[in-house]
PDB file of C-alpha atoms in Angstrom:
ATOM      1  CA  UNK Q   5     -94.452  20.587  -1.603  1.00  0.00           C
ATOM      2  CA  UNK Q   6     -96.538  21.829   1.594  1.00  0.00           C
ATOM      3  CA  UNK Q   7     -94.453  19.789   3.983  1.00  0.00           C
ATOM      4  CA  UNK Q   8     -90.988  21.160   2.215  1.00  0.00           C
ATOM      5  CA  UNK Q   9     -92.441  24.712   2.622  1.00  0.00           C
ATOM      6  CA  UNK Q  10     -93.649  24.242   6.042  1.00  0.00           C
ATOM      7  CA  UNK Q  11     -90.386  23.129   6.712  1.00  0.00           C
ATOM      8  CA  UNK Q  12     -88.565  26.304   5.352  1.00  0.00           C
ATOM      9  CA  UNK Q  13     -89.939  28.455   8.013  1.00  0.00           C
ATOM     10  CA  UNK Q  14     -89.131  26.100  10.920  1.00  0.00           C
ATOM     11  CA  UNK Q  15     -86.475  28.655  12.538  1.00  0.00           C
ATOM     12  CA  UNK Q  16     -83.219  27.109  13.085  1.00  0.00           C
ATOM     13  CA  UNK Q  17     -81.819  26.516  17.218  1.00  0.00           C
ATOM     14  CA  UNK Q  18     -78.617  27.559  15.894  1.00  0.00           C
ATOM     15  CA  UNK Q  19     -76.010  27.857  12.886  1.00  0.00           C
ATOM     16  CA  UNK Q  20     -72.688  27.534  13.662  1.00  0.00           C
ATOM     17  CA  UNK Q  21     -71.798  28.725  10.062  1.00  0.00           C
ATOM     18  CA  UNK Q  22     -71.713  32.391  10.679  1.00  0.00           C
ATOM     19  CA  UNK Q  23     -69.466  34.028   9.960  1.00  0.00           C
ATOM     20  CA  UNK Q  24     -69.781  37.451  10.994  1.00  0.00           C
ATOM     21  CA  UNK Q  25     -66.352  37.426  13.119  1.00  0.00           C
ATOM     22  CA  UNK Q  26     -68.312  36.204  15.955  1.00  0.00           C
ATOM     23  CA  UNK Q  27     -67.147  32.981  17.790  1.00  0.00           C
ATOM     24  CA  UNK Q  28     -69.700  30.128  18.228  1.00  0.00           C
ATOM     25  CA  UNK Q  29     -69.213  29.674  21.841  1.00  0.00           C
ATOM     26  CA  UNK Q  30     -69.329  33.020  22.578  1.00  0.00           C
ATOM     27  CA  UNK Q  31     -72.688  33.474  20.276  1.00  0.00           C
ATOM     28  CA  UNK Q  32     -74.438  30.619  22.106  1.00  0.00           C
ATOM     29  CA  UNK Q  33     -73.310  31.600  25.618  1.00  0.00           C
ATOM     30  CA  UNK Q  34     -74.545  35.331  24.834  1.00  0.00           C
ATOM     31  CA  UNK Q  35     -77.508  34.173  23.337  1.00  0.00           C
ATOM     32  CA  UNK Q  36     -78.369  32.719  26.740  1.00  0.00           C
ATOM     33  CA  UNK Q  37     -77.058  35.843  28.460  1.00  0.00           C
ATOM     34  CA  UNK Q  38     -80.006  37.391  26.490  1.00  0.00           C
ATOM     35  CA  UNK Q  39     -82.816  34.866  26.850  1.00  0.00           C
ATOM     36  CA  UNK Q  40     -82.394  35.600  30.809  1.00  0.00           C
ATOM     37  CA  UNK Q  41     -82.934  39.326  30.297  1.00  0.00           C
ATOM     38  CA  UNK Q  42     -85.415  38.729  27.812  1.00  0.00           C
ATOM     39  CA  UNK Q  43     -87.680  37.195  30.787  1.00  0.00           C
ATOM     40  CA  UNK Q  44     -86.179  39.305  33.323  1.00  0.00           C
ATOM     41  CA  UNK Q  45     -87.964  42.095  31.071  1.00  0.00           C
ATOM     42  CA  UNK Q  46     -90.896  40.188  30.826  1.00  0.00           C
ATOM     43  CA  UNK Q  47     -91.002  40.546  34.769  1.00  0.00           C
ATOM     44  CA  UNK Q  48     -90.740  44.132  34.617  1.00  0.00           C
ATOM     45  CA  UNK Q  49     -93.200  44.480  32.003  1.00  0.00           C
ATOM     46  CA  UNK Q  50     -95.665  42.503  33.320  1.00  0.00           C
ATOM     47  CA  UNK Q  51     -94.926  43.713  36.944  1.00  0.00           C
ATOM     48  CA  UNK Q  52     -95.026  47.491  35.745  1.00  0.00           C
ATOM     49  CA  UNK Q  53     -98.277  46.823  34.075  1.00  0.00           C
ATOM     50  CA  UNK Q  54    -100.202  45.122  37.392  1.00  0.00           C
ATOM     51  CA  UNK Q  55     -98.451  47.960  39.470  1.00  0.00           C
ATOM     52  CA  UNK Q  56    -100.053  50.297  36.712  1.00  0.00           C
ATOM     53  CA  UNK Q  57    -103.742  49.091  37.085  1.00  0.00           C
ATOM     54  CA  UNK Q  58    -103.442  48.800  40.717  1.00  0.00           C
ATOM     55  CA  UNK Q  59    -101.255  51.495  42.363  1.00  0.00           C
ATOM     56  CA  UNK Q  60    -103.554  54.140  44.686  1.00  0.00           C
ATOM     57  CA  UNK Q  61    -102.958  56.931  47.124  1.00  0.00           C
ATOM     58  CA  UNK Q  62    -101.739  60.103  47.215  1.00  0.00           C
ATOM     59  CA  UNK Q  63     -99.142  59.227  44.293  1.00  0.00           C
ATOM     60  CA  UNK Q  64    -101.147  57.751  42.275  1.00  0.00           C
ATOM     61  CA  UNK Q  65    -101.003  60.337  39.368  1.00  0.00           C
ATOM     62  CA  UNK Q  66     -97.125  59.736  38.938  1.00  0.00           C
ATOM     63  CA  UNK Q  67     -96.629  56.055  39.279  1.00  0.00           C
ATOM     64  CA  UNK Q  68    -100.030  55.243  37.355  1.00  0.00           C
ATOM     65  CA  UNK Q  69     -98.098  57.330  34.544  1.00  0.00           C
ATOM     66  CA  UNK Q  70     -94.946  56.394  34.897  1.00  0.00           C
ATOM     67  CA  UNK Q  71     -95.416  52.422  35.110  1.00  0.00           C
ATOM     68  CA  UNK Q  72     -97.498  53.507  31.724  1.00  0.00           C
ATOM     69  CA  UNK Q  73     -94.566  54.432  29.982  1.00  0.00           C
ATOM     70  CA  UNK Q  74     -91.941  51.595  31.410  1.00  0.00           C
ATOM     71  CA  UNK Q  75     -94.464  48.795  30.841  1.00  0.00           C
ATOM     72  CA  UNK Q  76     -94.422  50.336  26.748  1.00  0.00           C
ATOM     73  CA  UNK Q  77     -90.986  50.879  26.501  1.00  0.00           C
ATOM     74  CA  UNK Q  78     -89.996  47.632  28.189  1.00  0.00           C
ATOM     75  CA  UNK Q  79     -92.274  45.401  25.847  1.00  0.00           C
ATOM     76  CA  UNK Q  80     -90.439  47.235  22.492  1.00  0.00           C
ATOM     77  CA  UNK Q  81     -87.475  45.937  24.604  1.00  0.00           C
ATOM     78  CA  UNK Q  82     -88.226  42.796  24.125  1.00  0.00           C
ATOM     79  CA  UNK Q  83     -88.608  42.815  20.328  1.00  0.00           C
ATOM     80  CA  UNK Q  84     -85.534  44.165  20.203  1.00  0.00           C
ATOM     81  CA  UNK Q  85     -83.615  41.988  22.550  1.00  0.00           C
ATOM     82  CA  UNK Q  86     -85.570  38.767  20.909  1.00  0.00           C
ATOM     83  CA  UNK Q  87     -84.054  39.606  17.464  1.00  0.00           C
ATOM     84  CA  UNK Q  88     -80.666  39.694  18.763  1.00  0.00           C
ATOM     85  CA  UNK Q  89     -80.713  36.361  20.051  1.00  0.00           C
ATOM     86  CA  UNK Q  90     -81.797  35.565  16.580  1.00  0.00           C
ATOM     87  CA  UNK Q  91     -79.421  37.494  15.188  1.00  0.00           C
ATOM     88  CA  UNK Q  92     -76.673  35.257  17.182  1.00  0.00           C
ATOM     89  CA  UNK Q  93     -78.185  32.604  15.286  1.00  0.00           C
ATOM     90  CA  UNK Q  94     -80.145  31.081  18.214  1.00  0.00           C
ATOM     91  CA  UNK Q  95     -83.999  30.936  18.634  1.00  0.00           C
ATOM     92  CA  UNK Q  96     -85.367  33.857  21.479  1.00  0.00           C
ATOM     93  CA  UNK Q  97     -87.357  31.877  23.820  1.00  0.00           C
ATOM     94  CA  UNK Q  98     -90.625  30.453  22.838  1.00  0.00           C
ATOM     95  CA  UNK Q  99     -91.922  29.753  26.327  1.00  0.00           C
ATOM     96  CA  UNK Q 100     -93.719  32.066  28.827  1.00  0.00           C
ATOM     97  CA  UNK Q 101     -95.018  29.608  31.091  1.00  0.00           C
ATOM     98  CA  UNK Q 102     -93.272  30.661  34.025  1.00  0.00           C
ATOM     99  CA  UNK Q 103     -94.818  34.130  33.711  1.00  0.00           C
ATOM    100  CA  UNK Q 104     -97.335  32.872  36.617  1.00  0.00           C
ATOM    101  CA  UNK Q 105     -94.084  32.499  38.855  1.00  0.00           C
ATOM    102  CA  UNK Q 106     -93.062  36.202  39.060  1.00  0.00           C
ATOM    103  CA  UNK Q 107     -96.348  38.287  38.367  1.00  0.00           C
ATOM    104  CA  UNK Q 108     -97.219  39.707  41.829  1.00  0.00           C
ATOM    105  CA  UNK Q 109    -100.337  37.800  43.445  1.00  0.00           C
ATOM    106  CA  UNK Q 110    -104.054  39.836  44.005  1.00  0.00           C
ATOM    107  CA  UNK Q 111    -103.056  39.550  47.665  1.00  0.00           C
ATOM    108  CA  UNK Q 112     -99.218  41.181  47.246  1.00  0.00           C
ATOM    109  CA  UNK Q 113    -100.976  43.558  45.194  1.00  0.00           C
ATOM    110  CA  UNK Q 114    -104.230  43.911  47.683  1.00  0.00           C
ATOM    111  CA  UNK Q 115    -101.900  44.953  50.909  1.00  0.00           C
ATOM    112  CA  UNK Q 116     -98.952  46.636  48.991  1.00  0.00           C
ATOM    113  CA  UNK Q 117     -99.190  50.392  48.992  1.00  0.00           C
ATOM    114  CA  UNK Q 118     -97.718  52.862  46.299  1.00  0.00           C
ATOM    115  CA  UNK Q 119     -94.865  52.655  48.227  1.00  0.00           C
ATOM    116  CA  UNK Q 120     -93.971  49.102  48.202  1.00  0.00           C
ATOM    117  CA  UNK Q 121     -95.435  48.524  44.410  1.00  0.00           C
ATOM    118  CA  UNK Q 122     -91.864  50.870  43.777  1.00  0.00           C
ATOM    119  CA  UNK Q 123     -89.217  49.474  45.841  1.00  0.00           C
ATOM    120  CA  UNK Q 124     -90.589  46.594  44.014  1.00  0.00           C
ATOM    121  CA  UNK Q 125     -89.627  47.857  40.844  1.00  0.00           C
ATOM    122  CA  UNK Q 126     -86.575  49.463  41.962  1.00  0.00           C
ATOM    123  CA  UNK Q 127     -85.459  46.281  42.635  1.00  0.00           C
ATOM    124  CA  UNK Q 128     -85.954  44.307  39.798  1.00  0.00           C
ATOM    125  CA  UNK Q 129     -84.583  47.504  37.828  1.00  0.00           C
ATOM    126  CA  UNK Q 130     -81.662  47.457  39.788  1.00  0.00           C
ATOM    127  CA  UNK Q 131     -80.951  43.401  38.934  1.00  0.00           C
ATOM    128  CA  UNK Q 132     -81.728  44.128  35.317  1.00  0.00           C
ATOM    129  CA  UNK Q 133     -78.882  47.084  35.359  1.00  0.00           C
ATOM    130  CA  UNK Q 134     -76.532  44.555  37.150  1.00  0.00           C
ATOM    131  CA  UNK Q 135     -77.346  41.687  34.774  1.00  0.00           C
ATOM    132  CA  UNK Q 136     -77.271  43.621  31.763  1.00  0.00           C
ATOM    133  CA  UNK Q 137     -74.095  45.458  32.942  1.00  0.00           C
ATOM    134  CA  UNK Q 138     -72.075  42.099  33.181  1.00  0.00           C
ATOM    135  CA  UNK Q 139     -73.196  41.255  29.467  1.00  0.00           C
ATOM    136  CA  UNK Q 140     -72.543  44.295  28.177  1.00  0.00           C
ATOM    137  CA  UNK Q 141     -68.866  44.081  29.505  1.00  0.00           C
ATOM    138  CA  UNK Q 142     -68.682  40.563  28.171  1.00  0.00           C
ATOM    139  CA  UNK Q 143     -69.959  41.710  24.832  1.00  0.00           C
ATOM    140  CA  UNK Q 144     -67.876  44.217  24.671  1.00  0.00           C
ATOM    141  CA  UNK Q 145     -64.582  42.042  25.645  1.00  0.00           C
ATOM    142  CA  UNK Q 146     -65.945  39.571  22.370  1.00  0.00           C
ATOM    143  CA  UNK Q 147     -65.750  42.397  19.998  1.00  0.00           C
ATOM    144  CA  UNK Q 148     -69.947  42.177  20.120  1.00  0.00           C
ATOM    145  CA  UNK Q 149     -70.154  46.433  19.111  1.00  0.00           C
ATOM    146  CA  UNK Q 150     -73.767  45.423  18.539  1.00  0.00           C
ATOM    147  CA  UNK Q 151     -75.129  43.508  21.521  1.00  0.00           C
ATOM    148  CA  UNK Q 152     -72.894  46.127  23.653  1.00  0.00           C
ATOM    149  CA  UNK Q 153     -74.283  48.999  22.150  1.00  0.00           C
ATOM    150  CA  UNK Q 154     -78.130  47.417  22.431  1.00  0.00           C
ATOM    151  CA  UNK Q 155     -77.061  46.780  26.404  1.00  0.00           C
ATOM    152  CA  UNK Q 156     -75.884  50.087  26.773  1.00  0.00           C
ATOM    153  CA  UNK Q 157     -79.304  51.708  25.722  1.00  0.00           C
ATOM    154  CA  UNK Q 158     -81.066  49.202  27.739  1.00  0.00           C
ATOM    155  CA  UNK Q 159     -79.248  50.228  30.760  1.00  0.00           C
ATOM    156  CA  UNK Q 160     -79.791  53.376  29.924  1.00  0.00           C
ATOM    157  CA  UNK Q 161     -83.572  52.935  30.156  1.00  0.00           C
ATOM    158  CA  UNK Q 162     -83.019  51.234  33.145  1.00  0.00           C
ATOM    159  CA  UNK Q 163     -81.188  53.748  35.318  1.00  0.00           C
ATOM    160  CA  UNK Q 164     -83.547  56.679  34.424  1.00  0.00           C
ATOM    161  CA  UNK Q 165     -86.440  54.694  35.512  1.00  0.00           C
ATOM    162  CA  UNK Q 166     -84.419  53.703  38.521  1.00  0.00           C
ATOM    163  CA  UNK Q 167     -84.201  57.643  39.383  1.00  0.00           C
ATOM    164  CA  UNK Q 168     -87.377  58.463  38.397  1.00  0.00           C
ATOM    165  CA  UNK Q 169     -88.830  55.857  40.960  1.00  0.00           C
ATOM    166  CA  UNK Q 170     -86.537  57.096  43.321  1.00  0.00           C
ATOM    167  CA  UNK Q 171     -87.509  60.766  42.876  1.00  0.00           C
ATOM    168  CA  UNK Q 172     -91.417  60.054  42.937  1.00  0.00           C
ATOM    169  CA  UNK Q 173     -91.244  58.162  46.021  1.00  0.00           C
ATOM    170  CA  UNK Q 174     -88.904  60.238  47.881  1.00  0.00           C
ATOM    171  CA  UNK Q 175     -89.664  61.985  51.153  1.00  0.00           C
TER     172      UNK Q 175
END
């Protein structure tokens, strides 16, 4: 009876028997769509949280603040984006081994002023908005309301923080 229970909570990869009006191509394909965002925001989150710790100089204040606040919102983001994948009917990535491949080293950090700790950002904000942009318009040609409408206030977040950045590090 253990094993049989154990068993019952093993999630399933996929389930090509929903029905939801939803086509099972379409549901795998965005489900991948999502699992690259989903550690695309794991960059940012973990990026925006080093920058956090680390920025210094005269703008300190302002980025230490505002990385704060991304780093928070972006890891909610991820819950969020996670369960859609699931909701697709495929399992959100289990893996985060690569996260060593695109955290920012001590000596990037070390030598990178406040400056260059936000163009950094800028530019994986402005990769997320053009990822998330292109799935969004796919969802949204798929009759995906849901995953379209999630997009949309992800890119949303996205292109305030982009401004934001902008503004604080403008001359």
């Amino acid at each position: 009876m253990a094993k049989s229970a154990i068993a019952s909570l093993q999630p399933e990869a996929s389930n090509d028997r929903i029905n939801t009006g939803l086509k099972a191509d379409y549901r795998r394909s965005m489900s991948k769509d999502l699992s690259e965002i989903l550690a695309a925001t794991y960059r940012l989150t973990i990026k925006s949280h080093i920058y956090h710790w680390n920025v210094v100089g005269p703008i300190f204040k302002p980025i230490h603040e505002l990385t704060e606040e991304h780093y928070n919102e972006l890891f909610g983001a991820t819950d969020i984006i996670a369960e859609r994948i699931r909701a697709l009917g495929h399992l959100a990535p289990v893996s985060l081994g690569m996260a060593s491949d695109f955290a920012p080293t001590k000596s990037d950090v070390d030598q990178a002023s406040a400056h260059d700790m936000v163009a950094d950002l800028i530019k994986d904000h402005e990769q997320a908005v053009r990822d998330m942009r292109k799935a969004a318009t796919t969802a949204g040609d798929n009759n995906d309301s849901v995953t379209e409408d999630m997009l949309t206030a992800r890119l949303t977040f996205h292109e305030k923080a982009l401004w934001m950045f902008r503004a604080v590090i403008a001359d």
